[in-house]
Short mmCIF file of C-alpha atoms in Angstrom, two decimals:
data_model
loop_
_atom_site.label_atom_id
_atom_site.label_comp_id
_atom_site.label_asym_id
_atom_site.label_seq_id
_atom_site.Cartn_x
_atom_site.Cartn_y
_atom_site.Cartn_z
CA MET A 253 -13.06 -7.21 -75.95
CA ALA A 254 -15.56 -9.33 -75.51
CA PRO A 255 -19.38 -8.16 -73.31
CA CYS A 256 -19.71 -7.32 -70.56
CA ARG A 257 -21.44 -10.78 -69.05
CA VAL A 258 -23.75 -10.30 -66.39
CA PRO A 259 -25.51 -13.73 -64.33
CA PRO A 260 -29.11 -13.80 -65.21
CA ASP A 261 -29.29 -14.26 -60.89
CA ARG A 262 -27.96 -12.51 -58.01
CA ASP A 263 -24.96 -13.33 -55.84
CA LEU A 264 -27.16 -13.97 -52.17
CA GLU A 265 -23.11 -13.01 -50.88
CA VAL A 266 -23.03 -9.76 -52.79
CA THR A 267 -27.14 -8.42 -51.54
CA LYS A 268 -25.83 -9.83 -47.82
CA THR A 269 -23.24 -7.78 -48.14
CA VAL A 270 -24.91 -4.53 -49.87
CA TYR A 271 -28.01 -5.57 -46.73
CA ILE A 272 -25.54 -5.34 -43.95
CA VAL A 273 -23.74 -2.14 -44.80
CA GLY A 274 -26.80 -0.19 -45.36
CA ARG A 275 -28.17 -1.68 -42.32
CA ASP A 276 -24.99 -1.12 -40.47
CA LEU A 277 -25.04 3.19 -41.29
CA GLY A 278 -28.38 3.10 -40.32
CA VAL A 279 -29.77 4.39 -43.79
CA SER A 280 -33.77 4.50 -44.41
CA ASP A 281 -35.85 2.31 -46.56
CA LYS A 282 -35.93 4.34 -49.31
CA VAL A 283 -32.14 4.87 -49.50
CA MET A 284 -32.31 0.88 -48.86
CA LEU A 285 -34.05 0.45 -51.47
CA ALA A 286 -32.32 2.92 -53.72
CA GLY A 287 -28.92 0.56 -53.35
CA PHE A 288 -30.82 -2.60 -54.28
CA GLU A 289 -32.17 -1.07 -57.22
CA ALA A 290 -29.11 0.36 -58.16
CA GLY A 291 -27.08 -3.01 -57.03
CA TRP A 292 -29.72 -5.16 -59.50
CA VAL A 293 -30.21 -3.15 -62.64
CA GLU A 294 -26.01 -2.29 -62.92
CA SER A 295 -25.35 -5.91 -62.29
CA HIS A 296 -28.11 -8.43 -61.36
CA MET A 297 -26.10 -8.46 -58.13
CA ASN A 298 -22.94 -9.49 -59.01
CA ASN A 299 -19.69 -8.29 -57.92
CA LEU A 300 -18.43 -8.18 -61.77
CA ASP A 301 -14.81 -7.37 -62.97
CA CYS A 302 -16.14 -6.00 -66.45
CA GLY A 303 -18.10 -3.51 -67.02
CA ASP A 304 -18.97 -0.17 -69.72
CA ARG A 305 -15.25 1.70 -69.99
CA ASP A 306 -13.97 0.77 -66.81
CA SER A 307 -16.98 0.04 -64.72
CA LEU A 308 -16.49 -2.04 -62.23
CA GLY A 309 -18.31 -3.98 -59.26
CA VAL A 310 -21.54 -4.65 -58.25
CA PHE A 311 -22.39 -0.96 -58.95
CA GLN A 312 -20.38 -1.03 -61.64
CA GLN A 313 -18.47 2.23 -60.45
CA ARG A 314 -15.60 4.20 -62.41
CA PRO A 315 -12.40 4.59 -61.05
CA SER A 316 -11.52 7.56 -63.49
CA GLN A 317 -14.88 8.84 -62.05
CA GLY A 318 -12.98 9.15 -58.48
CA TRP A 319 -15.22 6.21 -56.96
CA GLY A 320 -11.84 4.71 -55.75
CA THR A 321 -9.00 2.31 -56.98
CA PRO A 322 -10.10 -1.14 -58.75
CA GLU A 323 -9.50 -3.02 -55.93
CA GLN A 324 -10.89 -0.77 -53.17
CA ILE A 325 -14.37 -0.93 -55.60
CA MET A 326 -14.21 -4.87 -56.38
CA HIS A 327 -14.39 -5.26 -52.55
CA VAL A 328 -18.47 -5.53 -52.12
CA PRO A 329 -18.14 -3.51 -48.73
CA TYR A 330 -16.67 -0.70 -49.65
CA ALA A 331 -18.51 -0.25 -52.93
CA ALA A 332 -21.91 -0.37 -50.72
CA GLU A 333 -20.43 2.33 -47.91
CA GLN A 334 -19.69 4.67 -51.08
CA PHE A 335 -22.89 4.54 -52.91
CA PHE A 336 -25.25 4.67 -49.69
CA THR A 337 -22.96 7.98 -48.43
CA ARG A 338 -24.04 9.36 -51.33
CA ALA A 339 -27.53 8.13 -51.13
CA VAL A 340 -28.06 9.88 -48.12
CA ARG A 341 -26.63 13.25 -49.18
CA VAL A 342 -28.92 13.38 -52.00
CA GLU A 343 -32.15 12.40 -49.76
CA SER A 344 -30.80 15.13 -47.17
CA GLN A 345 -30.98 17.63 -50.25
CA GLN A 346 -33.71 16.03 -52.49
CA PRO A 347 -36.13 14.34 -49.85
CA ASN A 348 -39.46 13.89 -51.99
CA LEU A 349 -36.86 11.29 -54.77
CA THR A 350 -38.15 7.94 -54.68
CA ALA A 351 -36.00 5.16 -54.43
CA GLY A 352 -35.19 5.16 -58.19
CA GLN A 353 -34.48 8.75 -58.79
CA THR A 354 -32.28 9.12 -55.50
CA ALA A 355 -30.02 5.88 -57.20
CA GLN A 356 -30.01 8.27 -60.54
CA LYS A 357 -28.62 11.49 -58.84
CA VAL A 358 -25.99 8.56 -56.99
CA GLN A 359 -25.49 6.76 -60.64
CA ARG A 360 -26.05 9.36 -63.29
CA SER A 361 -26.90 7.00 -65.44
CA ALA A 362 -28.12 7.28 -69.31
CA PHE A 363 -30.88 5.86 -68.31
CA PRO A 364 -32.52 6.87 -65.44
CA ASP A 365 -35.83 4.92 -65.36
CA ARG A 366 -34.62 1.59 -64.93
CA TYR A 367 -34.41 2.32 -61.06
CA ASP A 368 -37.74 2.51 -60.40
CA GLN A 369 -38.85 -0.26 -62.85
CA ALA A 370 -36.92 -2.71 -61.07
CA GLU A 371 -38.65 -1.97 -57.60
CA GLY A 372 -40.36 -5.15 -57.61
CA LYS A 373 -37.14 -7.59 -58.34
CA ALA A 374 -35.70 -4.77 -55.59
CA ARG A 375 -38.37 -5.50 -53.13
CA ALA A 376 -37.49 -9.35 -53.26
CA LEU A 377 -33.99 -9.31 -52.87
CA LEU A 378 -33.59 -7.03 -50.30
CA GLU A 379 -36.71 -9.43 -48.15
CA GLU A 380 -34.37 -12.46 -49.49
CA ALA A 381 -31.61 -10.37 -47.40
CA ARG A 382 -32.22 -9.32 -44.92
CA GLU A 383 -33.81 -12.63 -43.86
CA ALA A 384 -30.82 -14.33 -45.15
CA VAL A 385 -28.93 -11.92 -42.79
CA GLY A 386 -31.17 -12.33 -39.60
CA PRO A 387 -31.99 -10.48 -36.62
CA VAL A 388 -29.09 -7.17 -36.35
CA VAL A 389 -26.21 -7.58 -33.60
CA PRO A 390 -25.68 -4.10 -32.49
CA ASP A 391 -21.85 -2.92 -33.62
CA ARG A 392 -19.88 -1.50 -30.81
CA ARG A 393 -16.68 -1.37 -31.88
CA GLN A 394 -14.92 2.27 -32.04
CA ARG A 395 -15.01 3.26 -35.60
CA LEU A 396 -13.30 6.55 -34.73
CA ALA A 397 -9.76 7.76 -32.82
CA VAL A 398 -9.00 11.96 -32.48
CA GLY A 399 -5.84 12.75 -31.17
CA LEU A 400 -3.02 15.72 -31.11
CA SER A 401 0.55 15.97 -32.80
CA VAL A 402 2.82 16.79 -30.82
CA ASP A 403 2.77 20.53 -32.74
CA GLY A 404 -0.89 20.61 -31.65
CA ARG A 405 -2.81 19.75 -35.11
CA VAL A 406 -5.45 17.25 -34.66
CA GLU A 407 -5.58 13.91 -36.26
CA VAL A 408 -8.95 11.92 -36.96
CA PHE A 409 -8.64 8.23 -37.63
CA HIS A 410 -12.38 6.50 -38.92
CA ALA A 411 -12.50 2.72 -39.71
CA ALA A 412 -14.50 1.94 -42.57
CA VAL A 413 -15.97 -1.50 -43.91
CA ASP A 414 -12.60 -1.46 -46.10
CA GLN A 415 -9.37 0.06 -44.46
CA VAL A 416 -8.86 2.77 -42.17
CA TYR A 417 -9.10 6.58 -43.25
CA HIS A 418 -6.81 9.31 -41.84
CA THR A 419 -7.22 13.03 -42.31
CA PHE A 420 -5.22 16.09 -40.15
CA GLN A 421 -5.10 19.69 -39.73
CA VAL A 422 -2.44 20.95 -41.70
CA GLU A 423 -1.95 24.08 -39.58
CA VAL A 424 -2.64 24.03 -35.94
CA GLY A 425 -6.85 25.71 -35.75
CA GLY A 426 -6.48 25.34 -39.76
CA ALA A 427 -7.56 23.77 -42.78
CA TRP A 428 -7.76 20.02 -43.01
CA SER A 429 -5.73 17.92 -44.91
CA GLY A 430 -8.62 15.82 -46.67
CA TRP A 431 -9.30 11.81 -45.80
CA ARG A 432 -7.01 9.93 -47.44
CA ALA A 433 -6.42 5.85 -47.46
CA PHE A 434 -4.54 4.84 -44.58
CA GLY A 435 -5.00 0.72 -44.96
CA GLY A 436 -5.33 -1.67 -42.02
CA PRO A 437 -8.65 -4.17 -41.50
CA GLY A 438 -11.82 -3.02 -42.77
CA SER A 439 -13.90 -3.15 -39.59
CA ALA A 440 -12.45 -2.12 -37.67
CA THR A 441 -12.45 -1.04 -33.77
CA ILE A 442 -9.27 2.05 -33.42
CA GLY A 443 -7.60 3.05 -30.16
CA LEU A 444 -4.38 5.91 -30.81
CA SER A 445 -2.52 6.66 -28.03
CA ALA A 446 0.89 9.03 -27.76
CA ALA A 447 4.08 7.92 -27.47
CA PRO A 448 6.85 9.58 -24.34
CA ASP A 449 8.08 11.14 -27.04
CA GLY A 450 5.22 12.75 -28.68
CA ARG A 451 4.80 10.16 -31.65
CA LEU A 452 0.95 8.58 -32.14
CA GLU A 453 0.70 5.33 -31.88
CA LEU A 454 -2.74 3.81 -34.08
CA PHE A 455 -3.84 0.47 -33.21
CA ALA A 456 -7.16 -1.38 -35.26
CA MET A 457 -8.60 -4.69 -34.63
CA ASN A 458 -11.15 -7.07 -36.04
CA GLY A 459 -12.30 -10.23 -35.20
CA GLU A 460 -9.77 -12.09 -37.49
CA THR A 461 -6.94 -9.26 -36.43
CA PHE A 462 -4.81 -6.91 -34.59
CA LEU A 463 -2.57 -4.19 -36.60
CA HIS A 464 -0.69 -1.27 -34.97
CA ARG A 465 1.35 1.72 -37.03
CA TYR A 466 3.30 4.38 -35.88
CA GLN A 467 4.72 7.56 -36.46
CA VAL A 468 8.12 7.10 -36.96
CA LYS A 469 9.17 10.40 -36.03
CA ALA A 470 6.49 13.12 -34.13
CA SER A 471 4.72 14.85 -36.72
CA GLY A 472 6.39 12.91 -38.97
CA GLU A 473 5.81 9.85 -41.63
CA TRP A 474 3.96 6.75 -40.13
CA ALA A 475 5.99 2.89 -40.60
CA ASP A 476 3.75 0.21 -42.17
CA TRP A 477 1.13 -1.97 -40.19
CA TYR A 478 2.56 -5.13 -38.30
CA THR A 479 0.96 -7.88 -36.84
CA PHE A 480 0.18 -6.76 -33.04
CA GLY A 481 -2.11 -10.27 -32.20
CA GLY A 482 -4.88 -11.86 -32.90
CA GLY A 483 -8.35 -10.73 -33.18
CA GLY A 484 -11.12 -9.63 -30.48
CA GLU A 485 -14.03 -7.77 -29.43
CA HIS A 486 -12.97 -4.08 -27.91
CA MET A 487 -9.72 -2.20 -26.96
CA ALA A 488 -8.11 0.26 -25.14
CA VAL A 489 -5.07 1.93 -24.81
CA GLY A 490 -3.36 3.54 -21.82
CA ARG A 491 -0.27 5.15 -20.89
CA ASN A 492 1.73 4.07 -17.85
CA HIS A 493 3.01 6.18 -14.86
CA ASP A 494 6.21 6.64 -16.79
CA GLY A 495 4.99 6.50 -20.38
CA ARG A 496 4.97 3.34 -21.53
CA LEU A 497 1.44 2.47 -23.49
CA GLU A 498 0.00 -0.56 -22.00
CA VAL A 499 -3.19 -1.58 -24.46
CA PHE A 500 -5.80 -3.60 -23.33
CA ALA A 501 -8.19 -6.26 -25.16
CA SER A 502 -10.92 -8.69 -24.93
CA ASN A 503 -12.23 -11.29 -26.86
CA SER A 504 -14.24 -14.46 -25.72
CA SER A 505 -11.93 -15.23 -23.42
CA GLY A 506 -11.75 -12.22 -21.62
CA VAL A 507 -9.75 -9.28 -21.03
CA HIS A 508 -5.79 -9.09 -22.35
CA HIS A 509 -2.95 -6.55 -22.03
CA ARG A 510 0.38 -6.02 -23.82
CA TRP A 511 2.95 -3.07 -22.93
CA HIS A 512 6.34 -1.68 -23.97
CA GLU A 513 8.75 -2.76 -21.94
CA SER A 514 10.61 1.00 -22.06
CA PRO A 515 9.02 4.26 -22.63
CA GLY A 516 8.60 3.41 -27.01
CA GLY A 517 10.36 0.37 -26.82
CA THR A 518 9.70 -2.76 -27.84
CA TRP A 519 6.01 -4.77 -26.56
CA HIS A 520 6.06 -7.49 -23.83
CA GLU A 521 3.91 -10.28 -25.36
CA TRP A 522 -0.01 -10.51 -25.07
CA CYS A 523 -1.05 -11.46 -21.25
CA PRO A 524 -4.44 -12.92 -19.76
CA LEU A 525 -6.09 -10.73 -17.32
CA GLY A 526 -9.25 -12.48 -16.63
CA GLY A 527 -12.60 -10.30 -16.79
CA PRO A 528 -15.08 -10.52 -18.79
CA GLY A 529 -15.00 -11.99 -22.18
CA GLY A 530 -16.11 -9.75 -24.67
CA ALA A 531 -16.72 -6.97 -22.74
CA ARG A 532 -16.60 -3.03 -23.45
CA LEU A 533 -13.04 -1.55 -21.75
CA ALA A 534 -11.97 1.57 -20.80
CA VAL A 535 -8.77 3.07 -18.63
CA ALA A 536 -7.61 5.68 -16.96
CA PRO A 537 -4.67 6.63 -14.62
CA ALA A 538 -4.69 6.72 -11.27
CA SER A 539 -3.63 10.20 -9.40
CA ASP A 540 -1.08 8.49 -8.73
CA GLY A 541 0.00 7.13 -11.96
CA ARG A 542 -1.37 3.49 -11.02
CA LEU A 543 -3.74 2.48 -14.16
CA GLU A 544 -7.30 1.57 -13.71
CA VAL A 545 -9.42 -0.66 -16.08
CA PHE A 546 -13.20 -0.95 -16.64
CA ALA A 547 -14.81 -3.76 -18.23
CA LEU A 548 -18.63 -3.51 -19.35
CA THR A 549 -20.18 -6.20 -20.90
CA ASP A 550 -24.83 -6.49 -21.30
CA GLU A 551 -25.13 -8.56 -18.11
CA ILE A 552 -21.77 -7.50 -15.37
CA PHE A 553 -19.76 -4.52 -15.07
CA ARG A 554 -15.59 -5.77 -13.28
CA HIS A 555 -12.71 -3.55 -12.78
CA THR A 556 -9.45 -3.91 -11.44
CA CYS A 557 -6.24 -1.41 -11.36
CA GLN A 558 -2.88 -1.92 -10.62
CA VAL A 559 -2.19 -2.06 -6.76
CA ASP A 560 1.76 -0.44 -7.49
CA LEU A 561 3.84 1.12 -10.09
CA SER A 562 5.21 -1.88 -10.79
CA GLY A 563 2.30 -3.39 -13.04
CA ALA A 564 0.83 -6.00 -10.74
CA TRP A 565 -2.65 -6.03 -11.17
CA ARG A 566 -5.67 -6.91 -8.46
CA GLN A 567 -8.33 -9.45 -9.15
CA TRP A 568 -11.52 -8.31 -10.70
CA VAL A 569 -14.28 -7.23 -8.65
CA ASP A 570 -17.71 -6.58 -9.33
CA PHE A 571 -18.62 -2.68 -10.36
CA GLY A 572 -22.33 -3.01 -10.90
CA LEU A 573 -25.02 -4.11 -12.97
CA GLY A 574 -24.32 -4.39 -16.99
CA GLY A 575 -25.01 -1.53 -19.68
CA GLU A 576 -24.87 -0.64 -23.06
CA HIS A 577 -20.64 1.84 -23.14
CA VAL A 578 -18.71 3.04 -21.31
CA ALA A 579 -16.28 6.05 -20.01
CA VAL A 580 -14.28 7.26 -18.05
CA GLY A 581 -12.88 11.36 -16.73
CA ARG A 582 -10.48 12.86 -13.55
CA ASN A 583 -11.54 15.49 -12.05
CA HIS A 584 -9.11 18.42 -11.22
CA ASP A 585 -8.24 16.77 -7.97
CA GLY A 586 -7.48 13.00 -9.55
CA ARG A 587 -10.60 11.70 -9.01
CA LEU A 588 -11.61 9.32 -11.50
CA GLU A 589 -15.22 9.05 -12.60
CA VAL A 590 -16.71 6.26 -14.75
CA PHE A 591 -20.01 6.95 -17.08
CA ALA A 592 -22.48 3.55 -18.22
CA SER A 593 -25.14 3.43 -20.09
CA ASN A 594 -27.75 1.38 -21.23
CA SER A 595 -31.58 1.76 -21.34
CA SER A 596 -32.41 4.31 -18.74
CA GLY A 597 -30.05 6.61 -19.84
CA VAL A 598 -26.67 7.31 -18.23
CA HIS A 599 -25.03 6.54 -14.90
CA HIS A 600 -22.07 7.54 -13.00
CA ARG A 601 -19.77 6.73 -10.19
CA TRP A 602 -16.65 8.38 -9.00
CA GLN A 603 -14.02 8.52 -6.46
CA ASN A 604 -14.67 10.04 -3.07
CA THR A 605 -10.70 10.30 -2.82
CA PRO A 606 -7.97 10.93 -5.06
CA GLY A 607 -7.38 6.69 -5.27
CA GLY A 608 -9.84 6.13 -2.66
CA ASP A 609 -13.26 4.03 -2.49
CA TRP A 610 -16.29 4.56 -5.20
CA PHE A 611 -19.46 6.39 -4.41
CA GLU A 612 -22.67 4.67 -5.35
CA TRP A 613 -24.18 4.70 -8.48
CA GLN A 614 -26.07 7.93 -9.74
CA PRO A 615 -28.58 8.07 -12.38
CA LEU A 616 -27.74 11.38 -14.69
CA GLY A 617 -30.08 11.22 -16.52
CA GLY A 618 -29.38 11.89 -20.68
CA PRO A 619 -30.36 9.95 -24.01
CA SER A 620 -30.52 5.97 -23.05
CA GLY A 621 -28.27 3.24 -24.68
CA ALA A 622 -26.08 5.87 -26.03
CA ARG A 623 -22.02 5.75 -26.78
CA LEU A 624 -20.11 8.23 -24.59
CA ALA A 625 -16.90 10.49 -25.00
CA VAL A 626 -15.69 12.65 -21.51
CA VAL A 627 -13.06 14.93 -21.47
CA GLU A 628 -11.92 17.69 -19.16
CA SER A 629 -12.93 20.87 -20.23
CA HIS A 630 -9.89 23.81 -19.53
CA ASP A 631 -10.66 25.19 -15.76
CA GLY A 632 -11.01 20.83 -14.78
CA ARG A 633 -14.55 20.02 -15.12
CA LEU A 634 -15.67 17.35 -16.67
CA GLU A 635 -17.78 17.25 -20.18
CA VAL A 636 -20.06 14.79 -20.79
CA PHE A 637 -20.58 13.72 -24.63
CA ALA A 638 -23.93 11.24 -25.07
CA MET A 639 -24.92 9.53 -28.51
CA ASN A 640 -27.23 7.34 -29.77
CA ASP A 641 -29.46 7.19 -33.06
CA ASP A 642 -31.79 9.70 -32.99
CA LEU A 643 -30.14 12.30 -31.25
CA LEU A 644 -26.75 13.93 -29.73
CA GLN A 645 -27.49 15.43 -26.18
CA HIS A 646 -24.11 17.22 -23.59
CA ASN A 647 -23.99 17.40 -19.80
CA TYR A 648 -20.95 19.23 -17.81
CA GLN A 649 -20.18 20.29 -14.09
CA VAL A 650 -21.63 23.52 -13.62
CA ASP A 651 -18.43 24.30 -11.12
CA LEU A 652 -15.20 21.52 -9.28
CA SER A 653 -17.82 20.75 -6.91
CA GLY A 654 -18.90 18.04 -8.92
CA ALA A 655 -22.45 19.62 -9.36
CA TRP A 656 -24.06 18.53 -13.08
CA ARG A 657 -26.27 21.03 -15.12
CA PRO A 658 -29.89 19.43 -16.82
CA TRP A 659 -28.87 17.76 -20.36
CA GLN A 660 -29.18 19.56 -23.33
CA ASP A 661 -29.47 18.65 -27.22
CA PHE A 662 -26.21 19.30 -29.32
CA GLY A 663 -26.84 17.48 -32.39
CA GLY A 664 -28.81 14.53 -33.79
CA GLY A 665 -27.85 11.07 -33.46
CA GLY A 666 -25.28 8.39 -35.11
CA TYR A 667 -22.65 6.24 -34.63
CA PHE A 668 -19.33 7.16 -32.75
CA ILE A 669 -17.97 9.63 -30.63
CA GLN A 670 -14.63 10.96 -29.60
CA ALA A 671 -14.20 14.27 -27.32
CA LEU A 672 -10.85 15.85 -26.73
CA ARG A 673 -8.65 19.63 -25.88
CA ASN A 674 -6.73 21.59 -28.23
CA ARG A 675 -3.41 22.70 -26.98
CA ASP A 676 -5.75 26.17 -26.08
CA GLY A 677 -8.13 24.20 -24.29
CA ARG A 678 -10.53 24.27 -26.90
CA LEU A 679 -13.09 21.79 -26.75
CA GLU A 680 -13.41 19.24 -30.23
CA ILE A 681 -15.41 16.89 -30.57
CA VAL A 682 -16.08 14.64 -33.67
CA ALA A 683 -19.08 12.22 -34.78
CA ASN A 684 -20.41 10.34 -37.99
CA ASN A 685 -23.55 9.52 -38.60
CA PRO A 686 -24.70 7.94 -42.29
CA GLY A 687 -23.89 11.09 -43.61
CA GLY A 688 -20.25 10.95 -43.22
CA VAL A 689 -17.03 12.19 -39.99
CA HIS A 690 -18.73 15.47 -38.83
CA HIS A 691 -16.95 18.25 -36.29
CA ARG A 692 -18.03 20.93 -33.52
CA TRP A 693 -15.20 22.86 -31.23
CA GLN A 694 -15.82 25.75 -28.99
CA HIS A 695 -14.70 29.38 -30.11
CA GLN A 696 -13.09 30.02 -26.96
CA PRO A 697 -12.07 26.96 -24.09
CA GLY A 698 -15.17 27.26 -22.02
CA SER A 699 -17.19 29.44 -24.63
CA THR A 700 -19.61 28.84 -27.10
CA TRP A 701 -19.88 26.26 -29.90
CA HIS A 702 -19.36 26.51 -33.85
CA ASP A 703 -22.10 24.54 -35.46
CA TRP A 704 -21.25 21.42 -37.14
CA GLN A 705 -18.92 21.15 -39.91
CA PRO A 706 -18.70 18.18 -42.04
CA LEU A 707 -14.98 17.03 -42.52
#
């Protein structure tokens, strides 16, 4: 067999991709440097289709050693995410290691000193990649989706750089299945909802495509992915009064929607709904079953709703100033309450009566620029979780009058967060950070919380 030829120079597209993955994961400067040292030593930052024994790709990862399939390893975003995820874990356990020593703990090379020796070249490549990629563009796509199967088991989906991954409780409140590759588009925003018969339906959209997959039977096997539309920015999934799902998606031309023509049946074609381009979306049913949609960009905030149960929509109206993220909850009496974050913290606005007009925006405090999750407690009080890159905080209504307590720290920072109420009323939250996906849950409905556990 001919030896594997390593090119003398880097592939700039590879270095840019590795940098983007590390940046979007929020890795430290040391872990980023470790990635570039490992990439230069192993492949001169090239996506090699050969190597020692079964080693492949920019980091020479081996399928036989649990790094993934050959196809996955040859997908540079996947390979980079695998390296960085392990390197972050090493750094948290052994923070005093150098970048090269961190790379060695991940790579387990027979020549452990080579990574630190490549520091100068790695720094030059890192700076070149940083300049080539340009300024950071915030990734606000929702990469997590959580839901309950018809039998009450929690199911979690995570959209990674290469595809969607799935894990679920094997019994209610019990052990987890472990993550399984689920296919679908890479770097997608995802949404999950349930059909009237309890079958889960998953939607995944990136900038190029929109795919859909659903359970063939409740708590059972899944149909294959199929094309659901073109690419876009953000999405939200609502459920009409009669159980029909309705999907909303934004792109540069505004908001579009598509809906079941009958509960669990075929889908109507996409129709434009207007509204701001590229908006982050939230949807919830009003007290009488009409859907209400909220669309937020950096500059503007707009709102529309169905005017009756036939599904006709009114014109969009201004709802406030622009911001970062938006979430909506439903109070015990059916009044909707909207939460939005910006650089000054979290703000909220609520209906004065079910389906009625809206109170003015009020500051709620909390972390700035936070991703938000809102869920109704077992006794009807709303609970809100707000997470930015540095911290996660928690707040809730102290009673059904709508009074709120001060925010309390609830964990470290991360990327995305989702919340649900289990069948027995216990709340559970799922969040991800550079170390992976984690969850935390109440011991009893309305009681104290279990410590964070990795998923």
